[in-house]
Amino acid sequence: MHLVCVDCAARHPAEMRYSCERCGGILEVAEPARLPRPLPGAGMWSADAALCVSDPAAVATLGEGGTPLHRAPRLAEAVGATGQVWIKDETVNPSGSFKDRAVAAAVARARELGMAGIVCASSGNAGASAAAYAARAGLPAIIVVPTHTPDEKLTQIAAYGARLVRVDGHYSNAYRVGLELAERHALANVTTTYLNPYGVDALKTAGHEIFDQLGGRLPDWVLVPTGAGPLVKGVVQGLRERSGGRSARLVAVQAEGCAPIVRAFESGRREVEAWGTPTTFASGISDPLVGYERDGTHTLDLVIATEGLAVAVADAAIRAAMALLARREGLLAEPTGASAVAALEMLLADGRIGRDATIVCMVTGHGFKDFKVWRAMPPASGADLPVGDRAAEDRPG
Ligand SMILES: [Zn+2]
């Protein structure tokens, strides 16, 4: 196992490294180590994937990964799809989001390397995940979040006993403070941008599972809620590994209020530039990429390589998609988690995705993560009515 720079191909040893010494580029894992045998009943660790760890004693698992792929016929009907629409339900991961795959692997690798604790900069979900796995592993954790992080996510992080550091402004400020703290205290940085190569590598398991759950075939499209974009990489890599190098077409879904990758895609530029101030309620993809614009460029390269798309959806469309998922398929998602469904509706309507296509939407985070959005949701019987006394009466005390 070693690390390779995605930009200049320089080779580095498999230490806890976060960028290429030669050019500052993103590092990825090559020839990943694997456990001597799979761990039965332990989610992604039970599937015989090479997850960069060879010592079973380093793995602190909560059963992450191995999530269901649900056929969604009632959702398909509502959005006008005539082909198969599938939901990859990442909300059932142990801490409620897909981040558990990356964090569990990054924490295991940190333990294997004998590191004394972890740091994670997060908009909430990765921080909650890091706090949970640190608790499970018996490691101290420092979680750095923007001050506007949803209350439920802050409560979840604190519940696991992690030390919480709040930073003014948007996510990229927290990212910078996370780098400083990890360096100063010699802790493993498990931040879930492209920073930690071992964490990113584990996201390939989502692609493996999709391929296997579809009976060994590729879907036509996979729609992925996208901040920096490591889940885009994970899905593409996993599908390629399973299918002899081919991939579905990927759609990177961002919010209109924070869409640096979409802006580059639409203008035909191949270099992503940082976004100004994010203005979306979808906290999980509210990442302006300030200081790590290369992450966005790497994701854009992957999307283009699959002949995919990058699209932005309005908060109102996300809210409508949350209601559709809950009321038509029984799946409670946070705003980021429903953004892929919002994008699907738009792309079917404008013809960029054919109605008869086989489509997978990644639903990345649970609705409990940001419950104030649900508290403000109009009741189903009058979805076009403003929230008023009626909604208040419907709520339990
Ligand atoms: Zn390099």
mmCIF file of C-alpha atoms and ligand atoms in Angstrom:
data_model
loop_
_atom_site.group_PDB
_atom_site.id
_atom_site.type_symbol
_atom_site.label_atom_id
_atom_site.label_comp_id
_atom_site.label_asym_id
_atom_site.label_seq_id
_atom_site.Cartn_x
_atom_site.Cartn_y
_atom_site.Cartn_z
ATOM 1 C CA MET A 1 0.000 0.000 0.000
ATOM 2 C CA HIS A 2 1.211 3.500 -0.813
ATOM 3 C CA LEU A 3 -0.172 6.937 -1.663
ATOM 4 C CA VAL A 4 -0.138 8.535 -5.123
ATOM 5 C CA CYS A 5 -0.743 12.168 -6.072
ATOM 6 C CA VAL A 6 -3.699 12.478 -8.466
ATOM 7 C CA ASP A 7 -2.063 15.509 -10.120
ATOM 8 C CA CYS A 8 1.651 14.709 -10.527
ATOM 9 C CA ALA A 9 1.652 10.941 -9.819
ATOM 10 C CA ALA A 10 4.383 11.294 -7.148
ATOM 11 C CA ARG A 11 4.515 8.273 -4.856
ATOM 12 C CA HIS A 12 4.437 8.621 -1.047
ATOM 13 C CA PRO A 13 4.582 6.109 1.814
ATOM 14 C CA ALA A 14 1.295 5.058 3.428
ATOM 15 C CA GLU A 15 1.590 7.414 6.399
ATOM 16 C CA MET A 16 -1.053 9.811 7.714
ATOM 17 C CA ARG A 17 -0.447 12.342 4.926
ATOM 18 C CA TYR A 18 -2.942 14.776 3.488
ATOM 19 C CA SER A 19 -1.379 16.273 0.371
ATOM 20 C CA CYS A 20 1.449 15.791 -2.116
ATOM 21 C CA GLU A 21 4.766 17.166 -0.900
ATOM 22 C CA ARG A 22 5.797 17.981 -4.426
ATOM 23 C CA CYS A 23 2.744 19.817 -5.757
ATOM 24 C CA GLY A 24 0.159 20.056 -2.957
ATOM 25 C CA GLY A 25 -2.185 17.735 -4.877
ATOM 26 C CA ILE A 26 -4.736 15.266 -3.548
ATOM 27 C CA LEU A 27 -3.375 11.871 -2.500
ATOM 28 C CA GLU A 28 -5.144 8.599 -3.176
ATOM 29 C CA VAL A 29 -4.418 5.081 -1.971
ATOM 30 C CA ALA A 30 -2.805 2.581 -4.338
ATOM 31 C CA GLU A 31 -2.714 -1.155 -3.724
ATOM 32 C CA PRO A 32 -4.750 -0.841 -0.503
ATOM 33 C CA ALA A 33 -4.060 -3.249 2.341
ATOM 34 C CA ARG A 34 -6.827 -5.592 3.420
ATOM 35 C CA LEU A 35 -7.741 -7.531 6.535
ATOM 36 C CA PRO A 36 -6.610 -11.182 6.649
ATOM 37 C CA ARG A 37 -10.321 -12.110 6.492
ATOM 38 C CA PRO A 38 -13.656 -10.229 6.407
ATOM 39 C CA LEU A 39 -15.360 -9.338 9.703
ATOM 40 C CA PRO A 40 -18.772 -11.071 9.740
ATOM 41 C CA GLY A 41 -21.718 -8.797 10.514
ATOM 42 C CA ALA A 42 -19.591 -5.651 10.387
ATOM 43 C CA GLY A 43 -21.100 -3.798 7.414
ATOM 44 C CA MET A 44 -18.492 -2.810 4.828
ATOM 45 C CA TRP A 45 -15.814 -4.801 6.691
ATOM 46 C CA SER A 46 -17.758 -8.013 6.032
ATOM 47 C CA ALA A 47 -17.537 -7.681 2.226
ATOM 48 C CA ASP A 48 -13.896 -8.586 1.650
ATOM 49 C CA ALA A 49 -12.993 -5.113 0.383
ATOM 50 C CA ALA A 50 -9.444 -3.801 0.750
ATOM 51 C CA LEU A 51 -9.986 -0.935 3.193
ATOM 52 C CA CYS A 52 -6.375 0.104 3.867
ATOM 53 C CA VAL A 53 -6.152 -1.708 7.205
ATOM 54 C CA SER A 54 -4.481 -5.070 7.789
ATOM 55 C CA ASP A 55 -4.821 -5.351 11.594
ATOM 56 C CA PRO A 56 -8.340 -6.412 12.692
ATOM 57 C CA ALA A 57 -7.630 -5.018 16.179
ATOM 58 C CA ALA A 58 -7.444 -1.500 14.692
ATOM 59 C CA VAL A 59 -11.022 -1.641 13.389
ATOM 60 C CA ALA A 60 -13.649 -0.008 15.611
ATOM 61 C CA THR A 61 -16.840 -0.794 13.730
ATOM 62 C CA LEU A 62 -20.470 0.060 14.374
ATOM 63 C CA GLY A 63 -21.666 -1.831 11.297
ATOM 64 C CA GLU A 64 -21.251 1.046 8.807
ATOM 65 C CA GLY A 65 -21.977 0.470 5.139
ATOM 66 C CA GLY A 66 -23.861 -2.461 3.667
ATOM 67 C CA THR A 67 -26.877 -0.159 3.343
ATOM 68 C CA PRO A 68 -30.083 -1.032 1.470
ATOM 69 C CA LEU A 69 -30.806 -0.133 -2.144
ATOM 70 C CA HIS A 70 -34.557 0.455 -2.309
ATOM 71 C CA ARG A 71 -36.590 0.368 -5.495
ATOM 72 C CA ALA A 72 -38.736 3.524 -5.366
ATOM 73 C CA PRO A 73 -41.770 3.043 -7.666
ATOM 74 C CA ARG A 74 -43.996 5.606 -5.979
ATOM 75 C CA LEU A 75 -41.271 8.218 -6.164
ATOM 76 C CA ALA A 76 -40.642 7.287 -9.817
ATOM 77 C CA GLU A 77 -44.309 7.813 -10.613
ATOM 78 C CA ALA A 78 -44.321 11.196 -8.876
ATOM 79 C CA VAL A 79 -41.317 12.518 -10.819
ATOM 80 C CA GLY A 80 -42.409 11.060 -14.161
ATOM 81 C CA ALA A 81 -39.816 8.289 -14.505
ATOM 82 C CA THR A 82 -40.836 5.187 -16.469
ATOM 83 C CA GLY A 83 -37.607 3.241 -15.809
ATOM 84 C CA GLN A 84 -36.232 2.035 -12.491
ATOM 85 C CA VAL A 85 -35.531 4.558 -9.750
ATOM 86 C CA TRP A 86 -33.507 3.290 -6.805
ATOM 87 C CA ILE A 87 -32.599 4.913 -3.490
ATOM 88 C CA LYS A 88 -29.243 4.089 -1.889
ATOM 89 C CA ASP A 89 -30.280 4.653 1.700
ATOM 90 C CA GLU A 90 -27.262 5.958 3.577
ATOM 91 C CA THR A 91 -29.452 7.347 6.380
ATOM 92 C CA VAL A 92 -29.310 3.945 8.108
ATOM 93 C CA ASN A 93 -25.584 4.180 8.818
ATOM 94 C CA PRO A 94 -24.801 4.122 12.569
ATOM 95 C CA SER A 95 -24.563 7.903 13.029
ATOM 96 C CA GLY A 96 -27.153 8.647 10.338
ATOM 97 C CA SER A 97 -25.029 9.533 7.318
ATOM 98 C CA PHE A 98 -22.719 8.050 4.687
ATOM 99 C CA LYS A 99 -19.784 9.726 6.459
ATOM 100 C CA ASP A 100 -19.513 6.651 8.690
ATOM 101 C CA ARG A 101 -17.873 4.704 5.862
ATOM 102 C CA ALA A 102 -15.047 7.227 5.488
ATOM 103 C CA VAL A 103 -14.611 7.979 9.165
ATOM 104 C CA ALA A 104 -14.554 4.329 10.283
ATOM 105 C CA ALA A 105 -11.780 3.589 7.785
ATOM 106 C CA ALA A 106 -9.784 6.737 8.591
ATOM 107 C CA VAL A 107 -10.019 6.077 12.337
ATOM 108 C CA ALA A 108 -8.969 2.448 11.862
ATOM 109 C CA ARG A 109 -5.927 3.529 9.849
ATOM 110 C CA ALA A 110 -5.073 6.157 12.497
ATOM 111 C CA ARG A 111 -5.181 3.455 15.196
ATOM 112 C CA GLU A 112 -3.060 1.143 13.104
ATOM 113 C CA LEU A 113 -0.476 3.932 12.829
ATOM 114 C CA GLY A 114 -0.610 4.427 16.608
ATOM 115 C CA MET A 115 -1.979 7.966 16.570
ATOM 116 C CA ALA A 116 -3.260 9.419 19.848
ATOM 117 C CA GLY A 117 -6.545 10.985 18.743
ATOM 118 C CA ILE A 118 -8.483 12.554 15.901
ATOM 119 C CA VAL A 119 -9.600 15.931 14.588
ATOM 120 C CA CYS A 120 -12.495 16.432 12.178
ATOM 121 C CA ALA A 121 -13.672 19.671 10.571
ATOM 122 C CA SER A 122 -17.300 19.246 9.680
ATOM 123 C CA SER A 123 -20.573 20.871 8.741
ATOM 124 C CA GLY A 124 -22.067 18.428 11.248
ATOM 125 C CA ASN A 125 -22.445 14.898 9.891
ATOM 126 C CA ALA A 126 -18.775 13.974 9.589
ATOM 127 C CA GLY A 127 -18.234 15.470 13.039
ATOM 128 C CA ALA A 128 -21.007 13.362 14.538
ATOM 129 C CA SER A 129 -19.534 10.334 12.829
ATOM 130 C CA ALA A 130 -15.991 11.090 14.009
ATOM 131 C CA ALA A 131 -17.238 11.602 17.558
ATOM 132 C CA ALA A 132 -19.033 8.245 17.475
ATOM 133 C CA TYR A 133 -16.074 6.273 16.120
ATOM 134 C CA ALA A 134 -13.641 8.004 18.474
ATOM 135 C CA ALA A 135 -15.849 6.915 21.364
ATOM 136 C CA ARG A 136 -15.983 3.385 19.984
ATOM 137 C CA ALA A 137 -12.186 3.336 19.558
ATOM 138 C CA GLY A 138 -11.443 4.977 22.903
ATOM 139 C CA LEU A 139 -9.659 7.931 21.286
ATOM 140 C CA PRO A 140 -10.057 11.620 22.141
ATOM 141 C CA ALA A 141 -11.720 13.669 19.397
ATOM 142 C CA ILE A 142 -11.822 17.368 18.571
ATOM 143 C CA ILE A 143 -14.652 18.322 16.229
ATOM 144 C CA VAL A 144 -14.514 21.728 14.510
ATOM 145 C CA VAL A 145 -17.808 23.091 13.171
ATOM 146 C CA PRO A 146 -19.166 26.376 11.805
ATOM 147 C CA THR A 147 -21.299 28.269 14.342
ATOM 148 C CA HIS A 148 -24.441 27.915 12.151
ATOM 149 C CA THR A 149 -24.358 24.080 12.248
ATOM 150 C CA PRO A 150 -27.867 22.656 12.919
ATOM 151 C CA ASP A 151 -28.589 22.158 16.645
ATOM 152 C CA GLU A 152 -29.349 18.469 16.235
ATOM 153 C CA LYS A 153 -25.904 17.804 14.769
ATOM 154 C CA LEU A 154 -24.193 19.778 17.569
ATOM 155 C CA THR A 155 -26.195 17.820 20.139
ATOM 156 C CA GLN A 156 -25.229 14.531 18.518
ATOM 157 C CA ILE A 157 -21.511 15.444 18.509
ATOM 158 C CA ALA A 158 -21.661 16.436 22.177
ATOM 159 C CA ALA A 159 -23.604 13.282 23.057
ATOM 160 C CA TYR A 160 -20.692 11.081 22.001
ATOM 161 C CA GLY A 161 -18.412 13.030 24.324
ATOM 162 C CA ALA A 162 -16.241 14.805 21.759
ATOM 163 C CA ARG A 163 -14.717 18.209 22.328
ATOM 164 C CA LEU A 164 -16.558 20.743 20.163
ATOM 165 C CA VAL A 165 -14.839 23.810 18.705
ATOM 166 C CA ARG A 166 -17.134 26.343 17.002
ATOM 167 C CA VAL A 167 -15.704 28.632 14.357
ATOM 168 C CA ASP A 168 -17.385 31.769 12.995
ATOM 169 C CA GLY A 169 -18.341 31.846 9.336
ATOM 170 C CA HIS A 170 -18.686 29.060 6.790
ATOM 171 C CA TYR A 171 -17.310 25.524 6.607
ATOM 172 C CA SER A 172 -13.994 26.425 4.994
ATOM 173 C CA ASN A 173 -13.035 28.391 8.130
ATOM 174 C CA ALA A 174 -13.619 25.274 10.227
ATOM 175 C CA TYR A 175 -11.540 23.277 7.733
ATOM 176 C CA ARG A 176 -8.583 25.636 8.230
ATOM 177 C CA VAL A 177 -8.820 25.470 12.044
ATOM 178 C CA GLY A 178 -9.006 21.668 11.809
ATOM 179 C CA LEU A 179 -5.726 21.601 9.892
ATOM 180 C CA GLU A 180 -4.059 23.768 12.557
ATOM 181 C CA LEU A 181 -5.312 21.680 15.485
ATOM 182 C CA ALA A 182 -4.320 18.359 13.910
ATOM 183 C CA GLU A 183 -0.831 19.681 13.200
ATOM 184 C CA ARG A 184 -0.347 21.285 16.618
ATOM 185 C CA HIS A 185 -1.475 18.234 18.615
ATOM 186 C CA ALA A 186 -0.169 15.540 16.218
ATOM 187 C CA LEU A 187 -3.667 14.096 15.803
ATOM 188 C CA ALA A 188 -5.091 12.273 12.785
ATOM 189 C CA ASN A 189 -7.219 14.567 10.633
ATOM 190 C CA VAL A 190 -10.262 12.582 9.485
ATOM 191 C CA THR A 191 -11.993 15.514 7.777
ATOM 192 C CA THR A 192 -14.096 14.119 4.939
ATOM 193 C CA THR A 193 -13.139 16.311 2.015
ATOM 194 C CA TYR A 194 -10.383 14.699 -0.103
ATOM 195 C CA LEU A 195 -8.005 15.362 2.808
ATOM 196 C CA ASN A 196 -7.733 11.889 4.330
ATOM 197 C CA PRO A 197 -6.890 9.357 1.604
ATOM 198 C CA TYR A 198 -7.867 6.329 3.723
ATOM 199 C CA GLY A 199 -11.299 7.766 4.451
ATOM 200 C CA VAL A 200 -11.939 8.677 0.818
ATOM 201 C CA ASP A 201 -10.853 5.230 -0.335
ATOM 202 C CA ALA A 202 -13.525 3.527 1.801
ATOM 203 C CA LEU A 203 -16.294 5.359 -0.065
ATOM 204 C CA LYS A 204 -15.708 2.974 -2.982
ATOM 205 C CA THR A 205 -17.761 0.479 -0.960
ATOM 206 C CA ALA A 206 -20.895 2.473 -1.846
ATOM 207 C CA GLY A 207 -20.136 1.857 -5.542
ATOM 208 C CA HIS A 208 -19.408 -1.818 -4.944
ATOM 209 C CA GLU A 209 -22.714 -2.258 -3.144
ATOM 210 C CA ILE A 210 -24.777 -0.478 -5.823
ATOM 211 C CA PHE A 211 -23.325 -2.722 -8.532
ATOM 212 C CA ASP A 212 -23.868 -5.887 -6.498
ATOM 213 C CA GLN A 213 -27.379 -4.901 -5.380
ATOM 214 C CA LEU A 214 -28.399 -4.295 -8.991
ATOM 215 C CA GLY A 215 -27.453 -7.900 -9.711
ATOM 216 C CA GLY A 216 -24.073 -7.146 -11.240
ATOM 217 C CA ARG A 217 -24.989 -4.355 -13.627
ATOM 218 C CA LEU A 218 -24.394 -0.630 -13.886
ATOM 219 C CA PRO A 219 -27.208 1.871 -13.515
ATOM 220 C CA ASP A 220 -27.389 4.541 -16.236
ATOM 221 C CA TRP A 221 -27.085 7.409 -13.766
ATOM 222 C CA VAL A 222 -26.098 7.956 -10.124
ATOM 223 C CA LEU A 223 -27.046 11.269 -8.514
ATOM 224 C CA VAL A 224 -24.831 12.332 -5.603
ATOM 225 C CA PRO A 225 -25.238 15.271 -3.192
ATOM 226 C CA THR A 226 -21.887 17.037 -3.520
ATOM 227 C CA GLY A 227 -19.841 19.335 -1.290
ATOM 228 C CA ALA A 228 -16.157 18.737 -2.055
ATOM 229 C CA GLY A 229 -17.150 15.489 -3.756
ATOM 230 C CA PRO A 230 -15.364 12.425 -2.312
ATOM 231 C CA LEU A 231 -18.590 10.422 -2.547
ATOM 232 C CA VAL A 232 -18.601 11.071 -6.310
ATOM 233 C CA LYS A 233 -15.132 9.565 -6.416
ATOM 234 C CA GLY A 234 -16.186 6.655 -4.229
ATOM 235 C CA VAL A 235 -19.132 5.727 -6.424
ATOM 236 C CA VAL A 236 -17.143 6.023 -9.668
ATOM 237 C CA GLN A 237 -14.208 4.039 -8.258
ATOM 238 C CA GLY A 238 -16.433 1.344 -6.788
ATOM 239 C CA LEU A 239 -18.435 0.895 -9.986
ATOM 240 C CA ARG A 240 -15.253 0.791 -12.093
ATOM 241 C CA GLU A 241 -13.656 -1.810 -9.826
ATOM 242 C CA ARG A 242 -16.705 -4.044 -10.080
ATOM 243 C CA SER A 243 -17.429 -3.653 -13.787
ATOM 244 C CA GLY A 244 -14.015 -3.843 -15.410
ATOM 245 C CA GLY A 245 -13.406 -0.112 -15.652
ATOM 246 C CA ARG A 246 -16.806 1.200 -16.696
ATOM 247 C CA SER A 247 -18.994 3.593 -14.720
ATOM 248 C CA ALA A 248 -22.505 4.974 -14.643
ATOM 249 C CA ARG A 249 -22.870 8.641 -15.571
ATOM 250 C CA LEU A 250 -22.509 10.693 -12.393
ATOM 251 C CA VAL A 251 -24.488 13.782 -11.464
ATOM 252 C CA ALA A 252 -22.878 16.029 -8.845
ATOM 253 C CA VAL A 253 -25.781 17.783 -7.121
ATOM 254 C CA GLN A 254 -25.181 21.077 -5.347
ATOM 255 C CA ALA A 255 -27.456 23.724 -3.842
ATOM 256 C CA GLU A 256 -28.029 26.946 -5.781
ATOM 257 C CA GLY A 257 -26.756 28.853 -2.753
ATOM 258 C CA CYS A 258 -23.365 27.072 -2.845
ATOM 259 C CA ALA A 259 -22.456 25.592 -6.222
ATOM 260 C CA PRO A 260 -18.781 26.099 -7.069
ATOM 261 C CA ILE A 261 -18.500 22.869 -9.097
ATOM 262 C CA VAL A 262 -21.705 23.551 -11.037
ATOM 263 C CA ARG A 263 -20.562 27.090 -11.855
ATOM 264 C CA ALA A 264 -17.363 25.758 -13.439
ATOM 265 C CA PHE A 265 -19.214 22.954 -15.244
ATOM 266 C CA GLU A 266 -21.794 25.308 -16.757
ATOM 267 C CA SER A 267 -19.202 27.815 -17.928
ATOM 268 C CA GLY A 268 -17.029 25.102 -19.478
ATOM 269 C CA ARG A 269 -14.067 25.802 -17.201
ATOM 270 C CA ARG A 270 -12.062 22.853 -15.918
ATOM 271 C CA GLU A 271 -10.814 24.623 -12.783
ATOM 272 C CA VAL A 272 -13.206 25.087 -9.888
ATOM 273 C CA GLU A 273 -13.015 28.394 -8.014
ATOM 274 C CA ALA A 274 -14.121 28.952 -4.428
ATOM 275 C CA TRP A 275 -17.698 30.136 -3.794
ATOM 276 C CA GLY A 276 -18.365 33.367 -1.887
ATOM 277 C CA THR A 277 -20.753 33.136 1.037
ATOM 278 C CA PRO A 278 -23.032 30.072 1.000
ATOM 279 C CA THR A 279 -26.777 30.742 1.250
ATOM 280 C CA THR A 280 -28.467 27.355 1.454
ATOM 281 C CA PHE A 281 -30.205 25.446 4.232
ATOM 282 C CA ALA A 282 -28.598 22.196 3.002
ATOM 283 C CA SER A 283 -25.758 22.270 5.538
ATOM 284 C CA GLY A 284 -24.126 19.041 4.348
ATOM 285 C CA ILE A 285 -23.293 20.481 0.922
ATOM 286 C CA SER A 286 -22.717 24.059 2.049
ATOM 287 C CA ASP A 287 -18.999 23.961 1.290
ATOM 288 C CA PRO A 288 -17.455 26.931 -0.559
ATOM 289 C CA LEU A 289 -14.088 25.087 -0.998
ATOM 290 C CA VAL A 290 -12.013 28.088 0.104
ATOM 291 C CA GLY A 291 -8.370 26.968 0.220
ATOM 292 C CA TYR A 292 -8.979 23.505 -1.255
ATOM 293 C CA GLU A 293 -10.469 24.413 -4.623
ATOM 294 C CA ARG A 294 -8.506 21.462 -6.033
ATOM 295 C CA ASP A 295 -11.053 19.171 -4.412
ATOM 296 C CA GLY A 296 -13.763 20.676 -6.587
ATOM 297 C CA THR A 297 -11.610 20.418 -9.697
ATOM 298 C CA HIS A 298 -10.914 16.739 -8.987
ATOM 299 C CA THR A 299 -14.637 16.053 -8.602
ATOM 300 C CA LEU A 300 -15.393 17.951 -11.815
ATOM 301 C CA ASP A 301 -12.789 15.859 -13.660
ATOM 302 C CA LEU A 302 -14.487 12.672 -12.449
ATOM 303 C CA VAL A 303 -17.955 13.886 -13.453
ATOM 304 C CA ILE A 304 -16.724 14.817 -16.931
ATOM 305 C CA ALA A 305 -14.899 11.479 -17.284
ATOM 306 C CA THR A 306 -18.240 9.700 -16.837
ATOM 307 C CA GLU A 307 -20.016 12.033 -19.314
ATOM 308 C CA GLY A 308 -21.979 13.212 -16.306
ATOM 309 C CA LEU A 309 -23.496 16.472 -15.140
ATOM 310 C CA ALA A 310 -23.180 19.000 -12.347
ATOM 311 C CA VAL A 311 -26.470 20.669 -11.440
ATOM 312 C CA ALA A 312 -27.728 23.038 -8.759
ATOM 313 C CA VAL A 313 -31.141 22.842 -7.098
ATOM 314 C CA ALA A 314 -33.079 25.504 -5.191
ATOM 315 C CA ASP A 315 -33.815 25.113 -1.484
ATOM 316 C CA ALA A 316 -37.537 25.090 -2.281
ATOM 317 C CA ALA A 317 -37.041 22.133 -4.635
ATOM 318 C CA ILE A 318 -35.046 20.315 -1.948
ATOM 319 C CA ARG A 319 -37.836 20.894 0.556
ATOM 320 C CA ALA A 320 -40.364 19.453 -1.915
ATOM 321 C CA ALA A 321 -38.088 16.450 -2.515
ATOM 322 C CA MET A 322 -37.849 15.819 1.238
ATOM 323 C CA ALA A 323 -41.651 15.670 1.384
ATOM 324 C CA LEU A 324 -41.803 13.364 -1.655
ATOM 325 C CA LEU A 325 -39.274 10.925 -0.192
ATOM 326 C CA ALA A 326 -41.039 10.817 3.167
ATOM 327 C CA ARG A 327 -44.612 10.657 1.910
ATOM 328 C CA ARG A 328 -44.072 8.392 -1.101
ATOM 329 C CA GLU A 329 -41.307 6.046 0.114
ATOM 330 C CA GLY A 330 -41.192 6.370 3.904
ATOM 331 C CA LEU A 331 -37.668 7.783 3.929
ATOM 332 C CA LEU A 332 -36.877 10.707 6.202
ATOM 333 C CA ALA A 333 -33.947 12.720 4.827
ATOM 334 C CA GLU A 334 -32.248 15.925 5.822
ATOM 335 C CA PRO A 335 -32.096 18.661 3.131
ATOM 336 C CA THR A 336 -28.736 17.524 1.707
ATOM 337 C CA GLY A 337 -29.961 13.943 1.682
ATOM 338 C CA ALA A 338 -32.942 14.813 -0.510
ATOM 339 C CA SER A 339 -31.055 17.048 -2.938
ATOM 340 C CA ALA A 340 -30.394 14.203 -5.396
ATOM 341 C CA VAL A 341 -34.130 13.583 -5.650
ATOM 342 C CA ALA A 342 -34.732 17.285 -6.309
ATOM 343 C CA ALA A 343 -32.165 17.121 -9.106
ATOM 344 C CA LEU A 344 -33.753 13.992 -10.563
ATOM 345 C CA GLU A 345 -37.111 15.695 -10.912
ATOM 346 C CA MET A 346 -35.479 18.633 -12.703
ATOM 347 C CA LEU A 347 -33.354 16.498 -15.067
ATOM 348 C CA LEU A 348 -36.281 14.288 -16.080
ATOM 349 C CA ALA A 349 -38.412 17.360 -16.721
ATOM 350 C CA ASP A 350 -35.824 19.063 -18.932
ATOM 351 C CA GLY A 351 -34.890 15.837 -20.733
ATOM 352 C CA ARG A 352 -31.228 15.628 -19.718
ATOM 353 C CA ILE A 353 -32.019 12.239 -18.170
ATOM 354 C CA GLY A 354 -34.291 9.949 -20.187
ATOM 355 C CA ARG A 355 -37.483 8.886 -18.463
ATOM 356 C CA ASP A 356 -36.747 5.187 -19.074
ATOM 357 C CA ALA A 357 -33.246 5.277 -17.523
ATOM 358 C CA THR A 358 -32.122 3.196 -14.541
ATOM 359 C CA ILE A 359 -31.281 5.752 -11.879
ATOM 360 C CA VAL A 360 -29.792 5.617 -8.388
ATOM 361 C CA CYS A 361 -30.233 8.561 -6.004
ATOM 362 C CA MET A 362 -27.867 8.673 -3.046
ATOM 363 C CA VAL A 363 -29.807 9.719 0.069
ATOM 364 C CA THR A 364 -26.935 10.682 2.298
ATOM 365 C CA GLY A 365 -28.236 11.855 5.675
ATOM 366 C CA HIS A 366 -31.161 11.232 8.036
ATOM 367 C CA GLY A 367 -34.018 13.670 8.620
ATOM 368 C CA PHE A 368 -33.358 13.659 12.370
ATOM 369 C CA LYS A 369 -30.142 15.530 11.570
ATOM 370 C CA ASP A 370 -31.932 18.814 10.927
ATOM 371 C CA PHE A 371 -35.354 18.434 12.434
ATOM 372 C CA LYS A 372 -36.278 22.114 12.455
ATOM 373 C CA VAL A 373 -36.817 21.853 8.694
ATOM 374 C CA TRP A 374 -39.373 19.114 9.300
ATOM 375 C CA ARG A 375 -41.051 21.063 12.086
ATOM 376 C CA ALA A 376 -41.632 23.874 9.597
ATOM 377 C CA MET A 377 -42.890 21.568 6.820
ATOM 378 C CA PRO A 378 -46.521 22.182 5.751
ATOM 379 C CA PRO A 379 -48.863 19.257 6.465
ATOM 380 C CA ALA A 380 -49.333 16.702 3.693
ATOM 381 C CA SER A 381 -53.029 17.400 3.233
ATOM 382 C CA GLY A 382 -52.297 21.007 2.308
ATOM 383 C CA ALA A 383 -48.773 21.023 0.994
ATOM 384 C CA ASP A 384 -49.370 24.348 -0.732
ATOM 385 C CA LEU A 385 -50.791 26.040 2.364
ATOM 386 C CA PRO A 386 -48.684 28.238 4.626
ATOM 387 C CA VAL A 387 -47.769 26.813 8.024
ATOM 388 C CA GLY A 388 -50.153 28.238 10.593
ATOM 389 C CA ASP A 389 -52.155 27.254 13.655
ATOM 390 C CA ARG A 390 -53.151 23.968 12.032
ATOM 391 C CA ALA A 391 -49.530 22.819 11.821
ATOM 392 C CA ALA A 392 -48.929 23.923 15.377
ATOM 393 C CA GLU A 393 -51.884 21.816 16.568
ATOM 394 C CA ASP A 394 -50.550 18.793 14.686
ATOM 395 C CA ARG A 395 -47.305 18.896 16.575
ATOM 396 C CA PRO A 396 -47.030 17.016 19.821
ATOM 397 C CA GLY A 397 -46.315 19.308 22.801
HETATM 398 ZN ZN ZN B 1 1.740 15.975 -6.659
#
